[in-house]
């Protein structure tokens, strides 16, 4: 059990470092990344995207930049929520509700700290809406982890009764 807690904790810390690295990018670098993802989305989901002019492709990428950024926030924090839940669950015998609460609280505090960190990055700023999006992402990751854990345990119990 302790081995798994250490593995989950290491993964959570590494993921926190990844989030920190994304947040340390200047506004220009971050925007460039979002536009690149926007173009990739166009290539995947728009059938004739490659035949568009460069200007039209850029306009498309710019139009979806904001939702791409916010989806990235939610996704990176959902992963963190999942990892935090697993770390706490594997290191304690407390109730599932407390595990969910602790994981969500830690993830939300990290999100707030990360937004504060962005105050010191050129062109970036701290936004309460990003903390709320991040917190929602953590909650989604925690919910997926808790559901997965319950289903896994139910399946294990079924096998022992057969």
Coordinates of C-alpha atoms in Angstrom, one line a residue:
X1 CA 0.0 0.0 0.0
X2 CA 2.8 2.4 0.9
X3 CA 4.5 1.7 -2.4
X4 CA 1.4 2.8 -4.3
X5 CA 1.0 5.9 -2.2
X6 CA 4.6 6.9 -3.1
X7 CA 4.0 6.2 -6.8
X8 CA 0.7 8.2 -6.9
X9 CA 2.4 11.1 -4.9
X10 CA 5.3 11.2 -7.3
X11 CA 3.0 11.3 -10.3
X12 CA 1.0 14.1 -8.6
X13 CA 4.1 16.2 -7.9
X14 CA 5.4 15.7 -11.4
X15 CA 2.0 16.8 -12.8
X16 CA 2.1 19.9 -10.5
X17 CA 5.5 20.7 -12.0
X18 CA 4.0 20.3 -15.6
X19 CA 1.2 22.7 -14.7
X20 CA 3.7 25.2 -13.2
X21 CA 5.8 25.0 -16.4
X22 CA 2.7 25.8 -18.5
X23 CA 1.9 28.7 -16.2
X24 CA 5.5 30.0 -16.4
X25 CA 5.2 30.6 -20.2
X26 CA 4.8 34.2 -21.2
X27 CA 1.5 35.3 -22.7
X28 CA 2.9 35.2 -26.2
X29 CA 4.2 31.7 -25.8
X30 CA 1.0 30.5 -24.3
X31 CA -1.1 32.1 -27.0
X32 CA 1.1 30.5 -29.7
X33 CA 0.5 27.1 -28.1
X34 CA -3.3 27.7 -28.0
X35 CA -3.3 28.7 -31.7
X36 CA -1.4 25.6 -32.6
X37 CA -3.9 23.5 -30.8
X38 CA -6.7 25.4 -32.6
X39 CA -5.2 24.6 -35.9
X40 CA -4.9 20.9 -35.0
X41 CA -8.6 20.9 -34.0
X42 CA -9.4 22.4 -37.4
X43 CA -7.4 19.8 -39.2
X44 CA -9.1 17.0 -37.3
X45 CA -12.7 18.2 -37.2
X46 CA -13.1 20.4 -40.3
X47 CA -13.1 18.3 -43.5
X48 CA -11.6 20.9 -45.9
X49 CA -9.5 22.8 -43.4
X50 CA -6.2 22.2 -45.3
X51 CA -7.7 23.8 -48.4
X52 CA -8.5 27.0 -46.5
X53 CA -6.2 30.0 -46.9
X54 CA -3.6 30.6 -44.1
X55 CA -5.5 33.7 -43.0
X56 CA -8.8 31.7 -42.7
X57 CA -7.1 29.0 -40.7
X58 CA -5.6 31.6 -38.4
X59 CA -9.0 33.3 -38.0
X60 CA -10.5 29.9 -37.1
X61 CA -7.7 29.1 -34.5
X62 CA -8.1 32.6 -33.0
X63 CA -11.8 32.2 -32.7
X64 CA -11.5 29.0 -30.7
X65 CA -8.4 30.1 -28.7
X66 CA -10.4 31.1 -25.6
X67 CA -12.4 27.8 -25.3
X68 CA -9.2 25.8 -26.0
X69 CA -7.4 27.6 -23.2
X70 CA -10.2 27.0 -20.7
X71 CA -10.6 23.3 -21.7
X72 CA -6.8 23.0 -21.2
X73 CA -7.2 24.5 -17.7
X74 CA -10.0 22.1 -16.8
X75 CA -8.2 19.0 -18.3
X76 CA -4.9 19.6 -16.6
X77 CA -6.6 20.1 -13.2
X78 CA -8.9 17.0 -13.8
X79 CA -5.7 14.9 -14.1
X80 CA -4.3 16.5 -11.0
X81 CA -7.6 15.8 -9.1
X82 CA -7.4 12.1 -10.2
X83 CA -3.8 11.8 -9.0
X84 CA -4.5 13.6 -5.7
X85 CA -7.5 11.3 -5.0
X86 CA -5.3 8.2 -5.6
X87 CA -2.5 9.5 -3.5
X88 CA -4.7 10.2 -0.5
X89 CA -6.8 7.1 -0.9
X90 CA -3.7 4.8 -1.0
X91 CA -2.3 6.5 2.1
X92 CA -5.2 6.5 4.5
X93 CA -8.2 4.4 5.8
X94 CA -10.6 7.4 6.0
X95 CA -14.0 7.7 4.4
X96 CA -14.4 8.2 0.7
X97 CA -16.1 11.5 1.3
X98 CA -13.1 12.8 3.2
X99 CA -10.7 11.6 0.6
X100 CA -12.7 13.4 -2.1
X101 CA -12.8 16.6 0.0
X102 CA -9.1 16.6 0.8
X103 CA -8.2 16.0 -2.8
X104 CA -10.5 18.7 -4.1
X105 CA -9.2 21.2 -1.4
X106 CA -5.6 20.5 -2.2
X107 CA -6.2 20.8 -5.9
X108 CA -8.1 24.0 -5.5
X109 CA -5.4 25.6 -3.3
X110 CA -2.8 24.6 -5.9
X111 CA -4.9 26.3 -8.6
X112 CA -5.1 29.5 -6.5
X113 CA -1.4 29.4 -5.9
X114 CA -0.8 28.8 -9.6
X115 CA -2.9 31.9 -10.5
X116 CA -0.9 34.0 -8.0
X117 CA 2.3 32.7 -9.6
X118 CA 1.1 34.0 -13.0
X119 CA 1.1 37.6 -11.6
X120 CA 4.9 37.4 -12.0
X121 CA 4.9 36.0 -15.5
X122 CA 5.2 38.7 -18.3
X123 CA 1.8 39.3 -20.0
X124 CA 0.0 37.0 -17.7
X125 CA -2.4 37.7 -14.8
X126 CA -4.4 36.0 -12.0
X127 CA -8.0 35.4 -12.8
X128 CA -10.6 34.1 -10.3
X129 CA -12.5 32.6 -13.2
X130 CA -9.5 30.4 -14.0
X131 CA -9.4 29.2 -10.3
X132 CA -13.1 28.3 -10.6
X133 CA -12.5 26.4 -13.9
X134 CA -9.4 24.7 -12.4
X135 CA -11.4 23.8 -9.3
X136 CA -14.2 22.3 -11.4
X137 CA -11.5 20.3 -13.3
X138 CA -10.2 19.0 -10.0
X139 CA -13.7 18.1 -8.9
X140 CA -14.3 16.2 -12.2
X141 CA -11.0 14.3 -11.8
X142 CA -11.8 13.4 -8.2
X143 CA -15.3 12.2 -9.3
X144 CA -13.8 10.0 -12.0
X145 CA -11.2 8.6 -9.6
X146 CA -13.9 7.9 -6.9
X147 CA -16.2 6.2 -9.4
X148 CA -13.4 4.1 -10.8
X149 CA -12.4 3.1 -7.3
X150 CA -16.0 2.1 -6.4
X151 CA -16.4 0.1 -9.6
X152 CA -13.0 -1.6 -9.0
X153 CA -14.0 -2.6 -5.5
X154 CA -17.4 -3.8 -6.5
X155 CA -15.8 -6.0 -9.2
X156 CA -13.2 -7.3 -6.7
X157 CA -16.0 -8.3 -4.2
X158 CA -18.0 -10.0 -7.0
X159 CA -15.0 -12.1 -7.8
X160 CA -14.4 -13.2 -4.2
X161 CA -18.1 -14.4 -3.9
X162 CA -17.9 -16.6 -7.0

